[in-house]
Short mmCIF file of C-alpha atoms in Angstrom, two decimals:
data_model
loop_
_atom_site.label_atom_id
_atom_site.label_comp_id
_atom_site.label_asym_id
_atom_site.label_seq_id
_atom_site.Cartn_x
_atom_site.Cartn_y
_atom_site.Cartn_z
CA UNK L 12 62.90 50.25 -26.34
CA UNK L 13 59.54 50.04 -28.72
CA UNK L 14 58.73 53.02 -30.21
CA UNK L 15 55.66 54.27 -28.57
CA UNK L 16 52.52 55.46 -30.43
CA UNK L 17 50.45 57.36 -27.56
CA UNK L 18 50.79 58.32 -23.87
CA UNK L 19 48.72 55.04 -23.00
CA UNK L 20 51.48 52.11 -24.83
CA UNK L 21 50.00 49.29 -23.79
CA UNK L 22 46.04 50.43 -23.16
CA UNK L 23 45.67 47.12 -24.56
CA UNK L 24 47.29 45.52 -21.35
CA UNK L 25 44.49 47.03 -19.66
CA UNK L 26 45.66 49.07 -16.43
CA UNK L 27 48.76 50.76 -14.95
CA UNK L 28 50.04 50.49 -12.03
CA UNK L 29 52.73 51.17 -9.38
CA UNK L 30 53.66 49.27 -6.12
CA UNK L 31 56.16 50.51 -4.12
CA UNK L 32 57.42 48.46 -0.81
CA UNK L 33 58.48 50.24 2.11
CA UNK L 34 62.06 50.88 2.95
CA UNK L 35 62.92 54.52 4.78
CA UNK L 36 66.27 56.29 2.74
CA UNK L 37 66.05 53.43 0.66
CA UNK L 38 63.01 54.65 -1.30
CA UNK L 39 65.21 57.59 -2.66
CA UNK L 40 65.47 53.70 -5.65
CA UNK L 41 61.80 54.63 -6.40
CA UNK L 42 61.96 57.98 -7.80
CA UNK L 43 64.82 56.36 -10.35
CA UNK L 44 62.39 54.29 -11.50
CA UNK L 45 59.42 56.65 -11.59
CA UNK L 46 62.20 58.93 -14.03
CA UNK L 47 62.14 56.29 -16.41
CA UNK L 48 58.49 55.56 -16.55
CA UNK L 49 57.97 58.91 -17.10
CA UNK L 50 60.27 59.39 -20.09
CA UNK L 51 59.16 56.14 -21.59
CA UNK L 52 55.32 57.61 -21.19
CA UNK L 53 54.01 54.38 -18.39
CA UNK L 54 51.19 57.23 -17.17
CA UNK L 55 50.20 54.90 -13.55
CA UNK L 56 46.18 54.65 -12.90
CA UNK L 57 46.77 53.20 -9.78
CA UNK L 58 49.93 53.77 -6.96
CA UNK L 59 49.69 51.94 -4.10
CA UNK L 60 52.24 51.45 -1.21
CA UNK L 61 53.40 51.15 2.36
CA UNK L 62 55.51 53.52 4.95
CA UNK L 63 58.34 55.47 2.07
CA UNK L 64 56.37 53.55 -0.71
CA UNK L 65 53.00 55.44 0.68
CA UNK L 66 55.18 59.03 1.01
CA UNK L 67 55.72 58.52 -2.35
CA UNK L 68 52.44 56.71 -3.91
CA UNK L 69 51.20 59.67 -2.76
CA UNK L 70 53.11 62.10 -3.51
CA UNK L 71 52.86 61.16 -7.39
CA UNK L 72 48.92 60.55 -7.45
CA UNK L 73 48.12 64.57 -5.45
CA UNK L 74 50.18 65.71 -8.93
CA UNK L 75 49.86 66.82 -12.02
CA UNK L 76 50.84 64.42 -14.42
CA UNK L 77 53.38 66.82 -15.47
CA UNK L 78 54.22 67.98 -12.30
CA UNK L 79 54.86 65.09 -10.54
CA UNK L 80 58.69 64.17 -10.89
CA UNK L 81 59.51 67.38 -9.58
CA UNK L 82 57.90 67.55 -6.35
CA UNK L 83 59.02 63.69 -5.61
CA UNK L 84 63.15 64.98 -5.86
CA UNK L 85 62.03 68.18 -4.26
CA UNK L 86 60.39 66.37 -1.28
CA UNK L 87 63.94 64.05 -1.42
CA UNK L 88 66.52 66.98 -1.86
CA UNK L 89 64.88 68.94 1.53
CA UNK L 90 64.62 65.82 3.23
CA UNK L 91 68.47 64.33 2.26
CA UNK L 92 71.63 65.13 3.91
CA UNK L 93 73.74 67.99 3.03
CA UNK L 94 77.34 66.67 2.56
CA UNK L 95 80.02 69.26 1.88
CA UNK L 96 82.34 66.60 1.25
CA UNK L 97 83.12 63.82 -1.57
CA UNK L 98 82.53 60.46 0.27
CA UNK L 99 85.13 57.42 -0.83
CA UNK L 100 82.60 55.60 -3.70
CA UNK L 101 83.90 51.99 -2.46
CA UNK L 102 85.88 50.35 0.58
CA UNK L 103 86.38 50.61 4.05
CA UNK L 104 86.43 54.29 4.53
CA UNK L 105 82.88 54.38 2.21
CA UNK L 106 81.41 51.91 5.08
CA UNK L 107 82.70 54.06 7.84
CA UNK L 108 81.08 56.67 6.23
CA UNK L 109 77.57 55.44 5.61
CA UNK L 110 77.84 54.12 9.38
CA UNK L 111 78.44 58.26 10.65
CA UNK L 112 75.60 59.59 7.84
CA UNK L 113 73.24 56.80 9.37
CA UNK L 114 74.50 57.92 13.21
CA UNK L 115 73.09 60.61 12.75
CA UNK L 116 70.37 60.37 11.78
CA UNK L 117 69.33 58.34 14.47
CA UNK L 118 71.26 60.40 16.89
CA UNK L 119 69.68 63.83 16.13
CA UNK L 120 67.14 63.44 13.54
CA UNK L 121 66.33 63.71 9.99
CA UNK L 122 65.57 67.50 9.34
CA UNK L 123 62.47 68.28 7.37
CA UNK L 124 61.58 64.42 8.23
CA UNK L 125 61.61 63.83 11.86
CA UNK L 126 62.86 64.87 14.96
CA UNK L 127 63.72 64.14 18.92
CA UNK L 128 61.17 64.76 21.23
CA UNK L 129 61.91 67.22 23.86
CA UNK L 130 61.16 64.89 26.59
CA UNK L 131 61.56 60.95 26.42
CA UNK L 132 58.48 59.83 25.81
CA UNK L 133 59.82 57.62 29.42
CA UNK L 134 58.99 60.20 31.03
CA UNK L 135 55.65 61.69 30.00
CA UNK L 136 52.29 60.35 30.60
CA UNK L 137 50.76 57.32 29.24
CA UNK L 138 48.37 56.48 25.82
CA UNK L 139 49.36 59.91 24.42
CA UNK L 140 51.21 59.65 21.35
CA UNK L 141 54.48 61.51 22.27
CA UNK L 142 54.91 58.82 24.95
CA UNK L 143 54.60 56.33 22.38
CA UNK L 144 57.66 57.01 19.99
CA UNK L 145 61.02 58.43 20.41
CA UNK L 146 61.06 61.06 17.47
CA UNK L 147 58.20 63.69 15.96
CA UNK L 148 57.40 63.69 12.31
CA UNK L 149 55.24 67.23 12.58
CA UNK L 150 58.37 68.08 10.02
CA UNK L 151 57.20 65.41 7.63
CA UNK L 152 52.88 65.92 8.40
CA UNK L 153 53.53 70.18 7.44
CA UNK L 154 55.91 68.95 3.99
CA UNK L 155 52.95 66.67 3.03
CA UNK L 156 50.95 69.70 3.27
CA UNK L 157 52.90 71.58 0.88
CA UNK L 158 53.72 69.33 -2.15
CA UNK L 159 50.90 67.06 -1.87
CA UNK L 160 47.28 68.68 -3.80
CA UNK L 161 44.47 66.33 -2.26
CA UNK L 162 42.03 67.29 -4.28
CA UNK L 163 43.52 65.48 -7.15
CA UNK L 164 44.39 62.46 -5.00
CA UNK L 165 40.19 62.67 -5.22
CA UNK L 166 39.14 63.45 -7.84
CA UNK L 167 39.22 60.39 -9.89
CA UNK L 168 41.31 60.48 -11.82
CA UNK L 169 43.94 57.78 -10.45
CA UNK L 170 43.67 55.73 -7.32
CA UNK L 171 45.79 55.74 -4.31
CA UNK L 172 45.42 53.20 -1.96
CA UNK L 173 47.82 52.72 1.15
CA UNK L 174 49.50 49.92 3.02
CA UNK L 175 48.76 50.66 7.33
CA UNK L 176 47.81 48.15 9.70
CA UNK L 177 45.18 48.61 12.91
CA UNK L 178 46.85 49.12 16.08
CA UNK L 179 44.15 47.40 18.47
CA UNK L 180 43.75 44.03 16.00
CA UNK L 181 46.90 43.80 14.00
CA UNK L 182 44.36 43.67 10.75
CA UNK L 183 46.01 44.99 7.84
CA UNK L 184 44.13 47.80 6.04
CA UNK L 185 43.59 49.72 2.76
CA UNK L 186 43.39 53.93 2.47
CA UNK L 187 41.36 53.92 -1.25
CA UNK L 188 40.65 56.18 -3.12
CA UNK L 189 38.24 54.80 -4.66
CA UNK L 190 35.89 54.29 -1.77
CA UNK L 191 37.06 56.70 0.51
CA UNK L 192 39.08 59.97 0.71
CA UNK L 193 42.45 60.76 1.34
CA UNK L 194 43.87 63.28 3.50
CA UNK L 195 47.35 64.12 5.01
CA UNK L 196 46.69 61.13 8.34
CA UNK L 197 45.87 58.42 6.33
CA UNK L 198 49.46 58.67 4.77
CA UNK L 199 51.16 59.38 7.53
CA UNK L 200 49.73 56.42 9.35
CA UNK L 201 50.96 54.37 6.33
CA UNK L 202 54.43 55.82 7.30
CA UNK L 203 53.95 55.29 10.81
CA UNK L 204 56.82 52.52 11.88
CA UNK L 205 57.05 52.15 15.27
CA UNK L 206 58.11 52.91 18.40
CA UNK L 207 60.33 55.74 15.84
CA UNK L 208 57.23 57.58 15.31
CA UNK L 209 53.93 57.69 16.67
CA UNK L 210 50.38 55.43 15.53
CA UNK L 211 48.29 58.02 13.98
CA UNK L 212 44.38 58.47 14.54
CA UNK L 213 41.55 58.02 11.52
CA UNK L 214 38.19 58.48 13.24
CA UNK L 215 38.92 56.92 16.79
CA UNK L 216 40.84 54.26 15.30
CA UNK L 217 44.74 54.07 15.42
CA UNK L 218 46.94 52.99 12.89
CA UNK L 219 50.69 51.89 13.25
CA UNK L 220 52.86 52.08 9.43
CA UNK L 221 51.83 48.37 6.38
CA UNK L 222 54.49 47.70 6.49
CA UNK L 223 54.67 46.08 9.50
CA UNK L 224 52.50 43.46 8.79
CA UNK L 225 53.21 43.15 4.79
CA UNK L 226 55.64 46.12 3.17
CA UNK L 227 54.97 45.58 -0.35
CA UNK L 228 50.82 46.03 -0.82
CA UNK L 229 50.54 43.92 -3.99
CA UNK L 230 47.61 41.98 -2.98
CA UNK L 231 45.50 44.89 -3.18
CA UNK L 232 46.44 45.34 -7.16
CA UNK L 233 45.53 41.54 -7.56
CA UNK L 234 42.70 41.28 -5.68
CA UNK L 235 40.73 44.18 -7.12
CA UNK L 236 37.26 42.95 -8.26
CA UNK L 237 36.10 42.77 -11.02
CA UNK L 238 39.00 42.74 -11.86
CA UNK L 239 40.77 43.72 -14.64
CA UNK L 240 43.83 43.18 -16.80
CA UNK L 241 47.21 45.47 -15.10
CA UNK L 242 50.39 45.43 -15.69
CA UNK L 243 52.07 46.05 -12.86
CA UNK L 244 55.70 48.01 -12.06
CA UNK L 245 56.76 46.90 -8.44
CA UNK L 246 59.96 48.01 -6.47
CA UNK L 247 60.83 46.72 -3.36
CA UNK L 248 63.79 48.01 -2.00
CA UNK L 249 64.82 45.06 0.46
CA UNK L 250 67.25 42.32 -2.21
CA UNK L 251 67.28 38.81 -0.69
CA UNK L 252 70.04 37.55 -2.60
CA UNK L 253 72.75 38.59 -1.63
CA UNK L 254 76.83 37.72 0.27
CA UNK L 255 77.41 34.82 2.54
CA UNK L 256 78.27 37.00 5.72
CA UNK L 257 81.91 38.08 6.83
CA UNK L 258 81.18 39.96 10.02
CA UNK L 259 78.94 41.04 12.08
CA UNK L 260 77.43 44.00 10.59
CA UNK L 261 77.00 42.23 7.33
CA UNK L 262 74.66 39.79 9.15
CA UNK L 263 72.88 42.24 10.34
CA UNK L 264 72.74 43.47 6.62
CA UNK L 265 72.08 40.12 5.42
CA UNK L 266 69.17 39.67 8.10
CA UNK L 267 67.21 43.10 7.32
CA UNK L 268 67.05 42.36 3.66
CA UNK L 269 64.97 39.06 3.40
CA UNK L 270 63.00 39.42 6.48
CA UNK L 271 61.16 41.97 4.51
CA UNK L 272 62.18 40.55 0.32
CA UNK L 273 61.31 36.95 1.92
CA UNK L 274 57.20 38.55 2.69
CA UNK L 275 57.92 40.15 -0.86
CA UNK L 276 58.98 36.73 -3.10
CA UNK L 277 56.03 34.62 -1.48
CA UNK L 278 53.91 36.85 -2.23
CA UNK L 279 54.75 37.28 -5.67
CA UNK L 280 54.63 33.86 -6.03
CA UNK L 281 51.12 33.05 -4.35
CA UNK L 282 49.06 35.67 -6.61
CA UNK L 283 50.68 33.73 -9.48
CA UNK L 284 49.70 30.91 -8.69
CA UNK L 285 46.86 32.09 -7.77
CA UNK L 286 45.61 33.67 -10.67
CA UNK L 287 46.98 30.81 -12.97
CA UNK L 288 43.69 28.55 -11.03
CA UNK L 289 41.84 31.64 -11.59
CA UNK L 290 42.35 30.83 -15.34
CA UNK L 291 42.21 27.57 -15.49
CA UNK L 292 38.61 27.24 -13.53
CA UNK L 293 37.47 29.52 -16.65
CA UNK L 294 39.02 27.68 -18.81
CA UNK L 295 37.07 24.19 -17.27
CA UNK L 296 33.89 27.00 -17.33
CA UNK L 297 34.32 27.24 -21.41
CA UNK L 298 34.97 23.63 -22.15
CA UNK L 299 30.83 22.76 -19.99
CA UNK L 300 28.71 21.88 -22.53
CA UNK L 301 26.03 24.75 -22.60
CA UNK L 302 23.48 22.57 -20.70
CA UNK L 303 26.21 22.70 -18.02
CA UNK L 304 26.55 26.07 -18.03
CA UNK L 305 23.17 26.69 -16.74
CA UNK L 306 23.11 25.01 -13.50
CA UNK L 307 23.73 26.96 -10.32
CA UNK L 308 26.37 25.44 -8.61
CA UNK L 309 29.86 25.08 -11.69
CA UNK L 310 27.92 29.17 -12.01
CA UNK L 311 28.47 29.51 -8.04
CA UNK L 312 32.55 28.80 -9.29
CA UNK L 313 32.66 29.83 -12.18
CA UNK L 314 32.34 33.20 -10.27
CA UNK L 315 36.01 32.40 -8.70
CA UNK L 316 37.68 32.26 -11.99
CA UNK L 317 38.74 35.12 -14.89
CA UNK L 318 39.89 35.18 -18.20
CA UNK L 319 42.17 38.73 -16.63
CA UNK L 320 46.15 38.72 -17.54
CA UNK L 321 48.22 39.99 -14.47
CA UNK L 322 52.21 40.89 -15.44
CA UNK L 323 54.04 42.25 -12.83
CA UNK L 324 57.42 43.38 -13.42
CA UNK L 325 60.33 43.61 -10.22
CA UNK L 326 62.09 45.24 -9.86
CA UNK L 327 64.51 45.50 -6.68
CA UNK L 328 67.11 47.83 -5.02
CA UNK L 329 70.00 45.44 -5.37
CA UNK L 330 72.36 45.85 -2.42
CA UNK L 331 75.65 46.81 -2.41
CA UNK L 332 78.88 45.83 -0.90
CA UNK L 333 79.29 49.18 1.18
CA UNK L 334 75.61 49.02 2.43
CA UNK L 335 75.23 48.54 6.33
CA UNK L 336 72.60 47.64 7.79
CA UNK L 337 71.38 51.50 9.05
CA UNK L 338 70.97 51.67 4.92
CA UNK L 339 66.73 52.70 5.64
CA UNK L 340 68.16 55.11 7.48
CA UNK L 341 70.81 57.21 5.50
CA UNK L 342 69.59 60.35 4.32
CA UNK L 343 72.76 61.36 2.73
CA UNK L 344 72.31 63.64 -0.25
CA UNK L 345 74.84 60.96 -2.08
CA UNK L 346 73.69 57.89 -0.35
CA UNK L 347 69.73 59.69 -2.07
CA UNK L 348 71.48 60.13 -5.17
CA UNK L 349 73.15 56.70 -5.74
CA UNK L 350 69.57 54.77 -5.62
CA UNK L 351 67.83 57.55 -7.17
CA UNK L 352 70.60 56.77 -10.67
CA UNK L 353 70.57 52.83 -9.67
CA UNK L 354 66.35 53.10 -10.23
CA UNK L 355 66.62 54.78 -12.98
CA UNK L 356 69.15 52.83 -14.16
CA UNK L 357 67.49 49.04 -13.22
CA UNK L 358 63.81 50.48 -15.04
CA UNK L 359 65.69 52.33 -18.38
CA UNK L 360 66.70 48.68 -18.84
CA UNK L 361 63.75 46.97 -18.33
CA UNK L 362 61.95 49.09 -20.63
CA UNK L 363 64.70 48.99 -23.35
CA UNK L 364 62.93 44.91 -23.69
CA UNK L 365 59.37 45.41 -22.59
CA UNK L 366 58.89 42.00 -22.74
CA UNK L 367 55.32 42.09 -20.53
CA UNK L 368 54.18 43.26 -25.12
CA UNK L 369 54.98 39.88 -26.19
CA UNK L 370 52.19 37.04 -26.53
CA UNK L 371 51.23 35.13 -23.02
CA UNK L 372 49.69 31.84 -23.74
CA UNK L 373 45.87 31.42 -23.35
CA UNK L 374 46.73 29.43 -19.95
CA UNK L 375 48.72 31.47 -18.72
CA UNK L 376 47.01 34.81 -15.85
CA UNK L 377 50.39 35.75 -14.47
CA UNK L 378 54.16 36.90 -15.41
CA UNK L 379 55.95 38.08 -13.66
CA UNK L 380 59.07 39.99 -15.06
CA UNK L 381 62.98 40.51 -13.55
CA UNK L 382 65.90 42.07 -14.24
CA UNK L 383 68.69 38.94 -14.67
CA UNK L 384 72.25 38.99 -13.35
CA UNK L 385 73.47 40.69 -15.97
CA UNK L 386 71.00 43.01 -16.63
CA UNK L 387 68.62 41.22 -19.41
CA UNK L 388 64.69 40.84 -18.64
CA UNK L 389 63.17 37.53 -18.45
CA UNK L 390 59.63 36.52 -18.24
CA UNK L 391 58.50 32.89 -15.41
CA UNK L 392 55.38 31.57 -15.75
#
């Protein structure tokens, strides 16, 4: 790893953002990534998340920098299911253990997170929140109140953006601490995945989990106004690459991975192309003679361009052979520990090279940094 001189080793690259995808129990991977970033003195100025990513982002933004990792780890310890024995590491027995663990969560809820409603929603009067979900998330609400300081989120020291969806219109929205005061309800709304959890009412509108429309809130970072050069660490929990299924369970798992990961991949490529185009617009503008730059129509076109550089550092949780389609609700402490360790390992590997510190050609507006299958960092321009 290159030596860092201060807490902000990449200040010359602009702001540092951390974008966290939704994915239930897979969110423990993001804890490991953040641990590695903290050790390397990368302190985000902007946290953005959806679903479990919103919860992780809010915990980090809602605590003093020196407490973020400890509070994040406490949250995940509190919602993990304790296992009094050592599970098999690999093979059919481990797959059976994973299935059993996920069944426990589905059947009984997850302590510290959610539980089955005492009365089935089928027997409740319509239109009430209790009639619109199978589980109650009251335990999560109490946990967030205990572990997140809203005054810290809203004091302007860092920025927090949470993705959600308006139930009435299907519109993607972002609750943003730069433009509004964030409450616990905003965090709960971003994680209100139907039909498991009920919608959350805020100012007369009902909201669901933002992952319904966009599971990775990269657009809120890239499309910011005014634009700023950004080093964006983007942590995905579903992997588009994987082996051809061999069983019906494998089919379900690959299906889920592809659905969520393909959106993320398309989003990254679209933003890369769009930002490169913005850079090209400014290149053409600079090439115009001074008298042509006075043309109001050309001035309006120039507003579409920019000279900022976006580095997107993408880390993806790699699906293990023993993981099932139910992996996003497998909250056993064993699975949580393994995912945290994987996130830490992958982030440490990326941080060894820090390719975003290398010079960027003047015509490139966005650079994507990813790990190869061999664990080496690579850049795609």
